[in-house]
């Protein structure tokens, strides 16, 4: 049987009027999807506002309701109030209500019964905590929560079971598809045993599925988002079950962008969906093409999805694909490297890979749609879509002529002489059947054998010669390259050697000098001044010669370098230290003689400097320039 799809979104205690307006605008832009219930659950203060603003087929649900119609229960909401607002859904038994607010199984069951009595559909939540799963009590906990509802003998037609483990709520973790599908199976078995097989088959349980795609590059494990994109997920799973993709190739590769497949014709213009016609796009606000390894539906326009799909291979987000292609799955685990292996090849001008990879088969690991049954495939004659070509009219005329020629010449071999309408080409055969009757095959057998052998020997000899020639050319090029490299190195002259040595010496000395900001800089300066003052205080040359120097590290190699180049870097202009003891005394002059110059003698004396500005206008007139 076919169950109606269900997609629900719980906003919890999040959002404000501005953010809600944005979500409502987005929801109103979508026309909705047939055979799918889409539910949103805003916070209680915004229930009426969201209900009034939504224009599409999206339904509004409350996040909680109480077990009685009215009374002194501050902060609670009754199903009758929800019904009065025109709401049809309510979420009950959510893990946060159970574990944060302490709601027990019995209370959740009573609230569910009262909501159903008021004709409000219920999203009944179940799930286990992390310690309960690790202790192996997953089945026991979920069965206990369901048993409280079974005991009330409720109408299961208006209930949707939402399984989500408590340890995945608000932590960023999610249950693996295998874990979710395992619990789904247990739930259906429990309902089949405790209620009926009909209820077990009909009831909707929310979670996802997994497909393992076998290719020539290795297995690719795909996790489908069946809740967010039920149409695309169902289409892909059923086509895999029917073997529709077996033998199909990945016919398109856009480097750094996508790799595309799923077309039985291998041309990029074929493929059909399980619905018999193209199905609608499915966009979700949380799903974006933001990394590699994502799976989307290939289409030629809006709501034109069939069988073709693609994987993203770029490391950067592919924003051009958002809101244009349905994103319905992702590659999980290390199998993404098998997909990337298919992209390691060249492509032609039409983005067709030169190395072709095929889909060998597919394994449905976890199927979220228990009612899928493979169809019997009918082999329909392939219709050529000539309108896909820019020269469609001419192609149609050529097709008619070719069909006519096939009918006339279907009993004999055809050539271009028969098919083409060209007067220069004769339809008569060059050798008649009578002449062929006199031919004996053995006549030319020996000649043919010898000819083939000679041709093979000729090509083998040419191959050897070509190989030797190539190796010789390579050796010559390598030798020329090496010679060129070593010939370009110039020999260092004596002057350059001296310069390099001095440069290295001064560099090494500069490393020993204390930096300006270093506290030891002042100590070093004081030591040098003390050394100089001590030398001045010495009374004779012997004291200077035997004076102890300040402990300053010196490079012992300096003396060897000085001997090597014949330069004394410490040589002084005046030999000896006698000049330090000399005192400069000026000669006595006559005190009656003035040392000032007479300004009246300026014109006559040669000791005066000319301080006139040549650019001054008066000086220019004196010189007769003006």
Coordinates of C-alpha atoms in Angstrom, one line a residue:
X1 CA 0.0 0.0 0.0
X2 CA 1.0 3.7 -0.4
X3 CA 1.3 5.9 2.6
X4 CA 1.0 9.6 2.4
X5 CA 4.3 11.4 2.8
X6 CA 4.9 13.5 5.9
X7 CA 7.3 16.4 6.5
X8 CA 7.3 18.3 9.8
X9 CA 9.3 21.1 11.3
X10 CA 9.3 21.9 15.1
X11 CA 10.5 25.5 15.8
X12 CA 10.6 24.9 19.6
X13 CA 11.1 28.1 21.6
X14 CA 12.9 29.9 18.9
X15 CA 12.3 32.9 16.5
X16 CA 10.7 36.2 16.6
X17 CA 8.2 38.0 14.4
X18 CA 10.8 39.1 11.9
X19 CA 12.3 35.7 11.4
X20 CA 8.9 34.1 11.3
X21 CA 7.9 36.5 8.5
X22 CA 10.9 35.3 6.5
X23 CA 10.0 31.7 6.9
X24 CA 6.3 32.3 6.1
X25 CA 7.4 34.2 2.9
X26 CA 9.5 31.3 1.9
X27 CA 6.7 28.8 2.5
X28 CA 4.2 30.9 0.6
X29 CA 6.5 30.9 -2.5
X30 CA 6.2 27.1 -2.8
X31 CA 3.0 25.7 -4.2
X32 CA 3.2 22.6 -2.0
X33 CA 3.4 19.0 -3.1
X34 CA 0.6 16.6 -3.8
X35 CA 0.3 13.5 -1.5
X36 CA 2.6 15.2 1.1
X37 CA 1.5 16.6 4.5
X38 CA 3.8 19.5 5.4
X39 CA 3.5 20.7 9.0
X40 CA 5.2 23.6 10.9
X41 CA 5.0 24.1 14.7
X42 CA 5.8 27.7 15.8
X43 CA 5.9 28.8 19.4
X44 CA 2.4 29.2 21.0
X45 CA 2.2 33.1 20.9
X46 CA 2.6 33.0 17.1
X47 CA 0.2 30.2 16.3
X48 CA -2.7 32.4 15.1
X49 CA -0.3 34.8 13.3
X50 CA 1.4 32.1 11.3
X51 CA -2.0 30.4 10.5
X52 CA -3.3 33.7 9.1
X53 CA -0.1 34.5 7.1
X54 CA 0.3 31.1 5.4
X55 CA -1.4 31.0 2.0
X56 CA -0.1 27.6 0.8
X57 CA -1.1 24.1 1.8
X58 CA 1.3 24.0 4.7
X59 CA -0.5 23.2 8.0
X60 CA 0.2 24.7 11.4
X61 CA 0.7 22.5 14.5
X62 CA 0.9 23.3 18.2
X63 CA 3.9 22.1 20.3
X64 CA 1.8 20.8 23.2
X65 CA -1.7 20.5 24.6
X66 CA -3.3 19.4 27.9
X67 CA -5.5 16.4 28.8
X68 CA -8.6 18.4 29.7
X69 CA -10.7 21.0 27.9
X70 CA -10.5 23.8 30.5
X71 CA -9.6 24.5 34.1
X72 CA -7.1 26.1 36.5
X73 CA -4.0 25.0 34.6
X74 CA -1.8 28.1 34.1
X75 CA 0.1 28.1 30.9
X76 CA -1.6 25.1 29.4
X77 CA -3.5 24.9 26.1
X78 CA -6.4 22.6 25.4
X79 CA -7.2 20.8 22.0
X80 CA -10.5 22.7 22.0
X81 CA -8.6 26.0 21.8
X82 CA -6.4 24.7 19.0
X83 CA -9.5 23.6 17.1
X84 CA -11.0 27.0 17.6
X85 CA -8.0 28.6 15.9
X86 CA -8.4 26.2 13.0
X87 CA -5.4 24.0 13.8
X88 CA -5.4 20.3 12.9
X89 CA -2.1 19.0 14.4
X90 CA -0.3 18.9 17.8
X91 CA 3.0 17.4 18.9
X92 CA 2.8 15.3 22.1
X93 CA 5.4 13.3 24.0
X94 CA 8.4 15.2 22.8
X95 CA 11.6 14.1 24.6
X96 CA 12.0 17.6 26.0
X97 CA 8.5 17.4 27.5
X98 CA 9.3 14.0 28.9
X99 CA 12.8 14.6 30.4
X100 CA 12.8 18.4 31.1
X101 CA 9.2 18.8 32.3
X102 CA 8.9 15.3 33.7
X103 CA 5.9 14.1 31.7
X104 CA 5.3 10.4 32.2
X105 CA 4.0 7.9 29.6
X106 CA 0.6 7.8 31.2
X107 CA 0.2 11.6 31.0
X108 CA 1.3 11.7 27.4
X109 CA -1.2 8.9 26.5
X110 CA -4.1 10.8 28.2
X111 CA -3.2 14.0 26.4
X112 CA -3.1 12.0 23.1
X113 CA -6.6 10.5 23.7
X114 CA -8.1 13.9 24.5
X115 CA -6.6 15.5 21.4
X116 CA -8.0 12.7 19.2
X117 CA -11.4 13.1 20.8
X118 CA -11.3 16.8 19.7
X119 CA -10.4 15.7 16.1
X120 CA -6.8 17.0 16.3
X121 CA -4.2 14.8 14.7
X122 CA -1.2 13.8 16.9
X123 CA 2.5 13.6 16.2
X124 CA 3.4 11.1 18.9
X125 CA 7.1 11.2 19.8
X126 CA 9.1 8.4 21.2
X127 CA 12.8 7.8 21.8
X128 CA 15.5 6.5 24.2
X129 CA 18.3 8.3 26.1
X130 CA 22.0 7.6 25.5
X131 CA 22.5 5.5 28.6
X132 CA 19.4 3.4 27.7
X133 CA 20.8 2.7 24.3
X134 CA 24.2 1.8 25.6
X135 CA 22.6 -0.5 28.1
X136 CA 20.7 -2.3 25.3
X137 CA 17.3 -1.1 26.4
X138 CA 16.3 0.7 23.2
X139 CA 13.6 -1.7 22.3
X140 CA 12.2 -1.9 25.8
X141 CA 12.0 1.9 26.3
X142 CA 10.2 2.5 22.9
X143 CA 7.8 -0.4 23.4
X144 CA 6.9 1.0 26.9
X145 CA 6.1 4.4 25.5
X146 CA 4.0 2.8 22.8
X147 CA 2.3 0.4 25.2
X148 CA 0.8 3.3 27.1
X149 CA -1.0 4.4 23.9
X150 CA -2.0 0.8 23.0
X151 CA -3.7 0.5 26.4
X152 CA -6.0 3.5 25.6
X153 CA -7.2 1.8 22.4
X154 CA -6.8 5.0 20.3
X155 CA -7.7 5.6 16.7
X156 CA -4.3 5.1 15.0
X157 CA -5.5 6.6 11.7
X158 CA -4.8 10.1 13.0
X159 CA -1.4 9.4 14.6
X160 CA 2.1 9.9 13.1
X161 CA 4.9 8.3 15.1
X162 CA 8.1 10.4 15.3
X163 CA 11.1 8.4 16.4
X164 CA 14.1 10.5 17.4
X165 CA 16.5 9.4 20.1
X166 CA 16.8 11.7 23.0
X167 CA 20.6 11.9 22.8
X168 CA 20.3 13.4 19.3
X169 CA 18.0 16.3 20.3
X170 CA 19.8 19.6 20.4
X171 CA 23.3 18.0 20.3
X172 CA 24.1 18.1 16.6
X173 CA 24.3 14.3 16.6
X174 CA 21.9 12.2 14.5
X175 CA 21.0 8.5 14.6
X176 CA 22.6 6.6 11.7
X177 CA 20.2 5.3 9.1
X178 CA 20.9 1.8 10.2
X179 CA 19.9 2.6 13.8
X180 CA 16.7 4.5 12.7
X181 CA 15.6 1.8 10.4
X182 CA 16.2 -0.9 13.0
X183 CA 13.9 0.9 15.4
X184 CA 11.3 1.4 12.7
X185 CA 11.2 -2.3 12.0
X186 CA 10.7 -3.0 15.7
X187 CA 7.9 -0.5 16.0
X188 CA 6.0 -2.1 13.1
X189 CA 6.5 -5.5 14.6
X190 CA 5.2 -4.3 17.9
X191 CA 2.1 -2.7 16.4
X192 CA 1.4 -5.8 14.3
X193 CA 1.5 -7.9 17.4
X194 CA -0.3 -5.6 19.8
X195 CA -2.8 -3.8 17.5
X196 CA -3.1 -5.2 14.0
X197 CA -1.2 -5.8 10.8
X198 CA -3.3 -3.2 9.0
X199 CA -2.2 -0.5 11.5
X200 CA 1.4 -1.6 11.4
X201 CA 1.4 -1.2 7.6
X202 CA -0.6 2.1 7.4
X203 CA 1.0 4.1 10.2
X204 CA 3.6 6.7 9.2
X205 CA 7.0 6.7 11.0
X206 CA 9.5 9.5 10.4
X207 CA 13.1 8.9 9.4
X208 CA 15.5 8.1 6.5
X209 CA 17.1 5.5 4.2
X210 CA 20.4 4.3 2.6
X211 CA 21.4 3.0 -0.9
X212 CA 24.8 1.4 -1.7
X213 CA 25.6 2.1 -5.4
X214 CA 28.1 -0.3 -7.0
X215 CA 30.3 1.3 -9.7
X216 CA 33.4 0.4 -11.7
X217 CA 35.3 2.8 -9.4
X218 CA 34.1 1.1 -6.2
X219 CA 31.0 1.3 -4.0
X220 CA 29.4 4.6 -3.2
X221 CA 27.2 4.6 -0.1
X222 CA 24.4 7.2 -0.3
X223 CA 22.3 8.4 2.6
X224 CA 18.9 9.8 1.4
X225 CA 16.9 12.6 3.0
X226 CA 13.6 10.9 2.6
X227 CA 11.8 13.1 5.0
X228 CA 12.8 16.3 3.3
X229 CA 12.6 15.0 -0.3
X230 CA 10.3 12.1 -0.4
X231 CA 9.5 12.2 -4.1
X232 CA 13.1 12.2 -5.3
X233 CA 14.1 9.6 -2.7
X234 CA 11.3 7.2 -3.5
X235 CA 12.0 7.6 -7.3
X236 CA 15.7 6.8 -6.8
X237 CA 15.2 3.8 -4.5
X238 CA 12.6 2.2 -6.8
X239 CA 14.7 2.7 -9.9
X240 CA 17.6 1.1 -8.0
X241 CA 15.4 -1.8 -7.0
X242 CA 14.2 -2.4 -10.6
X243 CA 17.8 -2.4 -11.9
X244 CA 17.1 0.7 -14.0
X245 CA 20.5 2.1 -13.4
X246 CA 22.4 -1.1 -14.1
X247 CA 24.9 -0.6 -16.9
X248 CA 24.3 3.2 -17.2
X249 CA 27.4 5.4 -17.5
X250 CA 28.4 8.7 -15.9
X251 CA 28.2 10.6 -19.2
X252 CA 29.0 14.2 -18.0
X253 CA 31.9 15.5 -16.0
X254 CA 32.4 19.3 -15.3
X255 CA 35.8 19.6 -13.6
X256 CA 35.5 21.1 -10.1
X257 CA 31.7 21.1 -10.3
X258 CA 29.7 17.9 -10.9
X259 CA 29.7 14.4 -12.3
X260 CA 26.3 13.3 -13.8
X261 CA 24.7 9.9 -14.6
X262 CA 21.5 8.0 -14.5
X263 CA 20.6 8.2 -18.3
X264 CA 20.1 4.7 -19.9
X265 CA 20.8 6.2 -23.3
X266 CA 24.1 7.7 -22.2
X267 CA 23.4 10.9 -24.1
X268 CA 22.1 13.1 -21.4
X269 CA 18.7 13.5 -23.0
X270 CA 17.0 10.2 -21.8
X271 CA 15.6 8.7 -18.6
X272 CA 12.1 8.5 -17.0
X273 CA 10.7 8.6 -13.5
X274 CA 8.6 6.0 -11.7
X275 CA 5.7 8.4 -11.8
X276 CA 5.4 8.1 -15.6
X277 CA 6.1 11.9 -16.0
X278 CA 8.6 14.4 -14.6
X279 CA 8.0 15.2 -11.0
X280 CA 8.3 18.4 -9.0
X281 CA 11.3 20.0 -7.4
X282 CA 11.7 19.6 -3.6
X283 CA 13.6 22.4 -1.9
X284 CA 14.4 22.6 1.8
X285 CA 15.6 25.6 3.7
X286 CA 18.3 23.6 5.5
X287 CA 19.7 21.8 2.5
X288 CA 22.3 23.7 0.4
X289 CA 24.9 22.6 -2.1
X290 CA 27.8 23.7 0.2
X291 CA 30.4 20.9 -0.2
X292 CA 31.4 17.9 -2.3
X293 CA 29.7 14.6 -2.1
X294 CA 26.1 15.9 -2.3
X295 CA 23.5 14.2 -4.6
X296 CA 21.0 16.2 -6.6
X297 CA 18.5 15.6 -9.3
X298 CA 19.5 16.7 -12.8
X299 CA 16.8 18.6 -14.8
X300 CA 16.3 20.7 -17.9
X301 CA 14.1 23.2 -16.1
X302 CA 11.6 23.7 -13.3
X303 CA 9.8 20.5 -12.1
X304 CA 11.4 18.4 -14.8
X305 CA 13.0 15.6 -12.8
X306 CA 13.2 12.1 -14.2
X307 CA 16.0 9.6 -13.5
X308 CA 19.2 11.5 -14.0
X309 CA 21.2 12.6 -11.0
X310 CA 24.6 14.2 -10.2
X311 CA 27.2 14.4 -7.4
X312 CA 29.0 17.6 -6.5
X313 CA 32.8 17.3 -6.7
X314 CA 34.0 20.9 -5.9
X315 CA 35.4 21.9 -2.6
X316 CA 33.6 25.3 -2.8
X317 CA 29.8 25.8 -2.3
X318 CA 27.8 25.5 -5.6
X319 CA 25.4 28.3 -5.0
X320 CA 24.1 28.2 -8.6
X321 CA 22.5 24.8 -7.9
X322 CA 20.4 26.0 -4.9
X323 CA 16.7 26.4 -5.6
X324 CA 17.2 24.9 -9.0
X325 CA 18.0 21.3 -8.3
X326 CA 16.6 19.0 -5.7
X327 CA 19.2 18.0 -3.1
X328 CA 18.1 14.7 -1.7
X329 CA 21.1 12.8 -0.5
X330 CA 24.8 12.7 0.4
X331 CA 27.7 10.3 0.1
X332 CA 28.8 9.0 3.5
X333 CA 32.1 7.6 4.8
X334 CA 35.2 7.0 2.8
X335 CA 33.2 6.0 -0.3
X336 CA 33.3 9.6 -1.4
X337 CA 36.9 8.9 -2.6
X338 CA 35.5 6.3 -5.0
X339 CA 33.3 8.9 -6.5
X340 CA 36.2 11.4 -6.7
X341 CA 38.2 8.6 -8.4
X342 CA 35.8 8.8 -11.4
X343 CA 36.7 12.4 -11.9
X344 CA 40.4 11.8 -12.4
X345 CA 40.3 11.8 -16.2
X346 CA 40.3 14.1 -19.2
X347 CA 37.1 15.4 -20.8
X348 CA 36.3 16.4 -24.4
X349 CA 34.8 19.7 -25.6
X350 CA 31.3 18.4 -24.6
X351 CA 32.2 17.6 -21.0
X352 CA 32.1 13.9 -21.8
X353 CA 34.8 11.9 -19.8
X354 CA 37.3 10.0 -21.9
X355 CA 37.4 7.3 -19.2
X356 CA 33.9 5.9 -18.9
X357 CA 32.7 4.6 -15.5
X358 CA 29.5 2.5 -15.1
X359 CA 27.0 1.7 -12.5
X360 CA 27.1 -2.1 -12.0
X361 CA 24.2 -2.4 -9.6
X362 CA 22.7 -1.1 -6.4
X363 CA 21.9 -2.4 -2.9
X364 CA 19.1 -1.0 -0.8
X365 CA 20.6 -1.0 2.7
X366 CA 17.7 0.7 4.4
X367 CA 14.4 1.4 2.7
X368 CA 12.2 4.0 4.4
X369 CA 9.3 3.2 2.0
X370 CA 8.1 -0.3 2.9
X371 CA 5.4 -0.3 0.2
X372 CA 7.7 0.0 -2.8
X373 CA 7.3 -2.9 -5.2
X374 CA 9.5 -3.2 -8.3
X375 CA 7.6 -2.8 -11.6
X376 CA 7.8 -5.1 -14.5
X377 CA 9.8 -3.3 -17.1
X378 CA 8.3 -2.9 -20.5
X379 CA 10.7 -2.6 -23.4
X380 CA 9.3 0.3 -25.4
X381 CA 10.7 1.3 -28.8
X382 CA 13.1 4.2 -28.3
X383 CA 11.8 7.4 -29.9
X384 CA 14.4 9.7 -31.2
X385 CA 13.9 13.2 -29.9
X386 CA 14.9 15.1 -33.0
X387 CA 13.6 18.4 -31.6
X388 CA 16.5 18.4 -29.2
X389 CA 18.8 19.3 -32.1
X390 CA 19.1 22.8 -33.6
X391 CA 18.7 21.2 -37.1
X392 CA 15.7 19.1 -36.2
X393 CA 13.8 19.6 -39.5
X394 CA 16.7 18.4 -41.6
X395 CA 17.3 15.5 -39.3
X396 CA 13.6 14.4 -39.6
X397 CA 13.9 14.4 -43.5
X398 CA 17.1 12.4 -43.4
X399 CA 15.4 9.9 -41.0
X400 CA 12.5 9.4 -43.5
X401 CA 14.9 8.8 -46.4
X402 CA 16.9 6.3 -44.4
X403 CA 13.7 4.4 -43.3
X404 CA 12.6 4.2 -47.0
X405 CA 16.1 2.8 -48.0
X406 CA 15.9 0.2 -45.2
X407 CA 12.6 -1.1 -46.5
X408 CA 13.8 -1.4 -50.1
X409 CA 17.2 -2.9 -49.3
X410 CA 16.4 -4.9 -46.2
X411 CA 17.3 -8.2 -47.9
X412 CA 20.8 -7.2 -49.2
X413 CA 23.8 -5.3 -48.0
X414 CA 23.7 -1.5 -48.3
X415 CA 26.4 1.0 -49.2
X416 CA 26.6 4.7 -49.8
X417 CA 25.9 4.0 -53.5
X418 CA 22.5 2.6 -52.6
X419 CA 21.4 5.1 -49.9
X420 CA 22.7 8.5 -51.2
X421 CA 21.0 10.2 -54.1
X422 CA 24.1 10.9 -56.2
X423 CA 24.3 10.3 -59.9
X424 CA 28.0 9.9 -59.9
X425 CA 27.8 6.8 -57.7
X426 CA 26.9 3.5 -59.5
X427 CA 24.7 1.0 -57.9
X428 CA 26.2 -1.8 -60.0
X429 CA 28.6 -4.1 -58.2
X430 CA 32.2 -4.2 -59.4
X431 CA 32.4 -8.1 -59.3
X432 CA 29.4 -10.1 -60.5
X433 CA 28.2 -13.2 -58.6
X434 CA 29.3 -15.4 -61.6
X435 CA 32.9 -14.1 -61.3
X436 CA 32.8 -14.8 -57.5
X437 CA 31.7 -18.4 -58.2
X438 CA 35.0 -19.1 -60.1
X439 CA 37.1 -17.7 -57.2
X440 CA 39.2 -20.2 -55.1
X441 CA 40.2 -19.0 -51.7
X442 CA 43.4 -21.0 -51.6
X443 CA 45.0 -19.1 -54.5
X444 CA 45.9 -16.0 -52.5
X445 CA 46.3 -17.6 -49.1
X446 CA 50.1 -18.0 -49.3
X447 CA 50.5 -14.5 -50.8
X448 CA 48.3 -12.9 -48.0
X449 CA 50.3 -14.7 -45.3
X450 CA 53.6 -13.5 -46.6
X451 CA 52.3 -10.0 -47.0
X452 CA 51.1 -9.8 -43.4
X453 CA 54.4 -11.2 -42.1
X454 CA 56.4 -8.7 -44.0
X455 CA 54.3 -5.8 -42.8
X456 CA 54.6 -7.0 -39.2
X457 CA 58.4 -7.3 -39.5
X458 CA 58.6 -3.8 -41.1
X459 CA 56.7 -2.2 -38.2
X460 CA 58.6 -4.1 -35.6
X461 CA 61.9 -2.9 -37.1
X462 CA 60.6 0.7 -37.3
X463 CA 59.6 0.5 -33.7
X464 CA 63.1 -0.5 -32.6
X465 CA 64.7 2.2 -34.6
X466 CA 62.3 4.9 -33.3
X467 CA 62.9 3.8 -29.7
X468 CA 66.7 4.0 -30.1
X469 CA 66.5 7.4 -31.8
X470 CA 64.3 8.8 -29.0
X471 CA 66.7 7.6 -26.3
X472 CA 69.7 9.2 -28.2
X473 CA 67.8 12.5 -28.5
X474 CA 67.0 12.5 -24.8
X475 CA 70.6 11.9 -23.8
X476 CA 71.8 14.7 -26.0
X477 CA 69.3 17.1 -24.5
X478 CA 70.2 16.2 -20.9
X479 CA 74.0 16.6 -21.6
X480 CA 73.4 20.0 -23.2
X481 CA 71.3 21.1 -20.2
X482 CA 73.9 20.0 -17.7
X483 CA 76.7 21.8 -19.6
X484 CA 74.7 25.0 -19.8
X485 CA 74.0 25.0 -16.1
X486 CA 77.6 24.5 -15.0
X487 CA 79.0 26.9 -17.7
X488 CA 76.9 29.8 -16.4
X489 CA 78.6 29.7 -13.0
X490 CA 81.3 32.5 -12.8
X491 CA 84.6 31.9 -10.9
X492 CA 85.0 34.2 -7.9
X493 CA 87.9 36.7 -8.2
X494 CA 90.4 37.5 -5.5
X495 CA 88.7 40.8 -4.8
X496 CA 85.3 39.2 -4.4
X497 CA 86.8 36.6 -2.0
X498 CA 88.3 39.5 0.1
X499 CA 84.9 41.3 0.1
X500 CA 83.0 38.2 1.1
X501 CA 85.4 37.5 3.9
X502 CA 85.3 41.0 5.3
X503 CA 81.5 41.0 5.0
X504 CA 81.2 37.8 7.0
X505 CA 83.7 39.2 9.6
X506 CA 81.7 42.4 10.2
X507 CA 78.5 40.4 10.3
X508 CA 79.9 38.1 13.0
X509 CA 81.0 41.2 15.0
X510 CA 77.7 42.9 14.7
X511 CA 76.0 39.8 16.3
X512 CA 78.1 40.3 19.4
X513 CA 77.0 44.0 19.9
X514 CA 74.2 44.4 22.3
X515 CA 71.0 45.8 20.8
X516 CA 69.8 49.3 21.7
X517 CA 66.9 48.1 23.7
X518 CA 68.8 45.5 25.6
X519 CA 69.5 46.5 29.3
X520 CA 73.1 45.2 28.9
X521 CA 73.7 47.9 26.3
X522 CA 74.4 50.6 29.0
X523 CA 76.8 48.2 30.8
X524 CA 78.8 47.6 27.7
X525 CA 79.1 51.3 26.9
X526 CA 80.3 52.0 30.5
X527 CA 82.9 49.3 30.2
X528 CA 84.3 50.7 27.0
X529 CA 84.5 54.2 28.5
X530 CA 86.2 52.9 31.6
X531 CA 88.7 51.1 29.4
X532 CA 89.5 54.3 27.5
X533 CA 89.8 56.3 30.7
X534 CA 92.2 53.8 32.1
X535 CA 94.4 54.0 29.1
X536 CA 94.5 57.8 29.5
X537 CA 95.6 57.5 33.1
X538 CA 98.6 55.3 32.2
X539 CA 101.9 57.1 32.7
X540 CA 104.2 55.4 30.3
X541 CA 104.1 53.0 27.3
X542 CA 104.9 49.9 29.3
X543 CA 101.8 50.4 31.4
X544 CA 99.7 50.7 28.3
X545 CA 101.2 47.6 26.8
X546 CA 100.6 45.5 29.9
X547 CA 97.1 47.0 30.6
X548 CA 94.3 44.4 31.0
X549 CA 91.6 44.8 28.5
X550 CA 87.9 44.7 29.0
X551 CA 86.5 41.2 28.5
X552 CA 84.9 41.5 25.1
X553 CA 84.5 38.5 23.0
X554 CA 86.6 38.6 19.9
X555 CA 86.8 36.3 16.9
X556 CA 90.1 34.4 16.9
X557 CA 89.9 33.9 13.2
X558 CA 90.3 37.7 12.6
X559 CA 94.1 37.5 12.9
X560 CA 94.3 34.6 10.5
X561 CA 92.2 36.6 7.9
X562 CA 94.4 39.7 8.4
X563 CA 97.5 37.6 7.7
X564 CA 95.8 36.0 4.7
X565 CA 95.0 39.3 3.0
X566 CA 97.9 41.4 4.4
X567 CA 95.7 44.0 6.1
X568 CA 96.0 45.2 9.8
X569 CA 92.4 46.2 10.6
X570 CA 93.5 47.5 14.1
X571 CA 96.3 49.7 12.8
X572 CA 96.3 53.3 14.1
X573 CA 97.3 56.5 12.3
X574 CA 99.8 57.4 15.0
X575 CA 102.0 54.7 16.3
X576 CA 102.4 54.5 20.1
X577 CA 100.4 56.0 22.9
X578 CA 102.6 59.1 23.6
X579 CA 100.0 61.4 22.1
X580 CA 97.7 60.6 24.9
X581 CA 100.1 62.3 27.4
X582 CA 100.7 65.5 25.3
X583 CA 99.1 68.7 26.3
X584 CA 98.2 71.3 23.6
X585 CA 99.3 74.8 24.6
X586 CA 98.7 77.8 22.3
X587 CA 101.5 80.4 21.8
X588 CA 101.2 83.7 23.8
X589 CA 100.2 86.7 21.7
X590 CA 100.5 90.5 22.2
X591 CA 97.5 91.6 24.3
X592 CA 97.6 95.1 22.7
X593 CA 96.9 93.8 19.3
X594 CA 93.2 93.4 18.5
X595 CA 92.2 90.1 16.8
X596 CA 89.2 91.7 15.3
X597 CA 89.2 92.5 11.5
X598 CA 88.8 96.0 10.3
X599 CA 85.7 96.4 8.2
X600 CA 87.1 99.3 6.3
X601 CA 89.8 97.0 4.9
X602 CA 87.3 94.5 3.5
X603 CA 87.8 95.7 -0.1
X604 CA 91.5 95.5 0.1
X605 CA 92.1 92.3 2.2
X606 CA 92.0 89.0 0.6
X607 CA 91.1 87.2 3.9
X608 CA 87.5 88.4 3.6
X609 CA 84.9 86.1 2.0
X610 CA 82.4 87.5 -0.4
X611 CA 79.0 87.3 1.2
X612 CA 77.0 89.1 -1.4
X613 CA 74.0 87.2 -2.9
X614 CA 74.4 87.2 -6.7
X615 CA 70.6 86.8 -7.0
X616 CA 70.0 90.2 -5.2
X617 CA 68.7 92.9 -7.6
X618 CA 71.1 95.5 -6.3
X619 CA 74.1 93.2 -6.9
X620 CA 72.8 92.5 -10.4
X621 CA 72.6 96.2 -11.1
X622 CA 76.1 96.7 -9.9
X623 CA 77.3 94.0 -12.3
X624 CA 75.4 95.7 -15.1
X625 CA 73.0 92.8 -15.6
X626 CA 69.9 95.0 -15.4

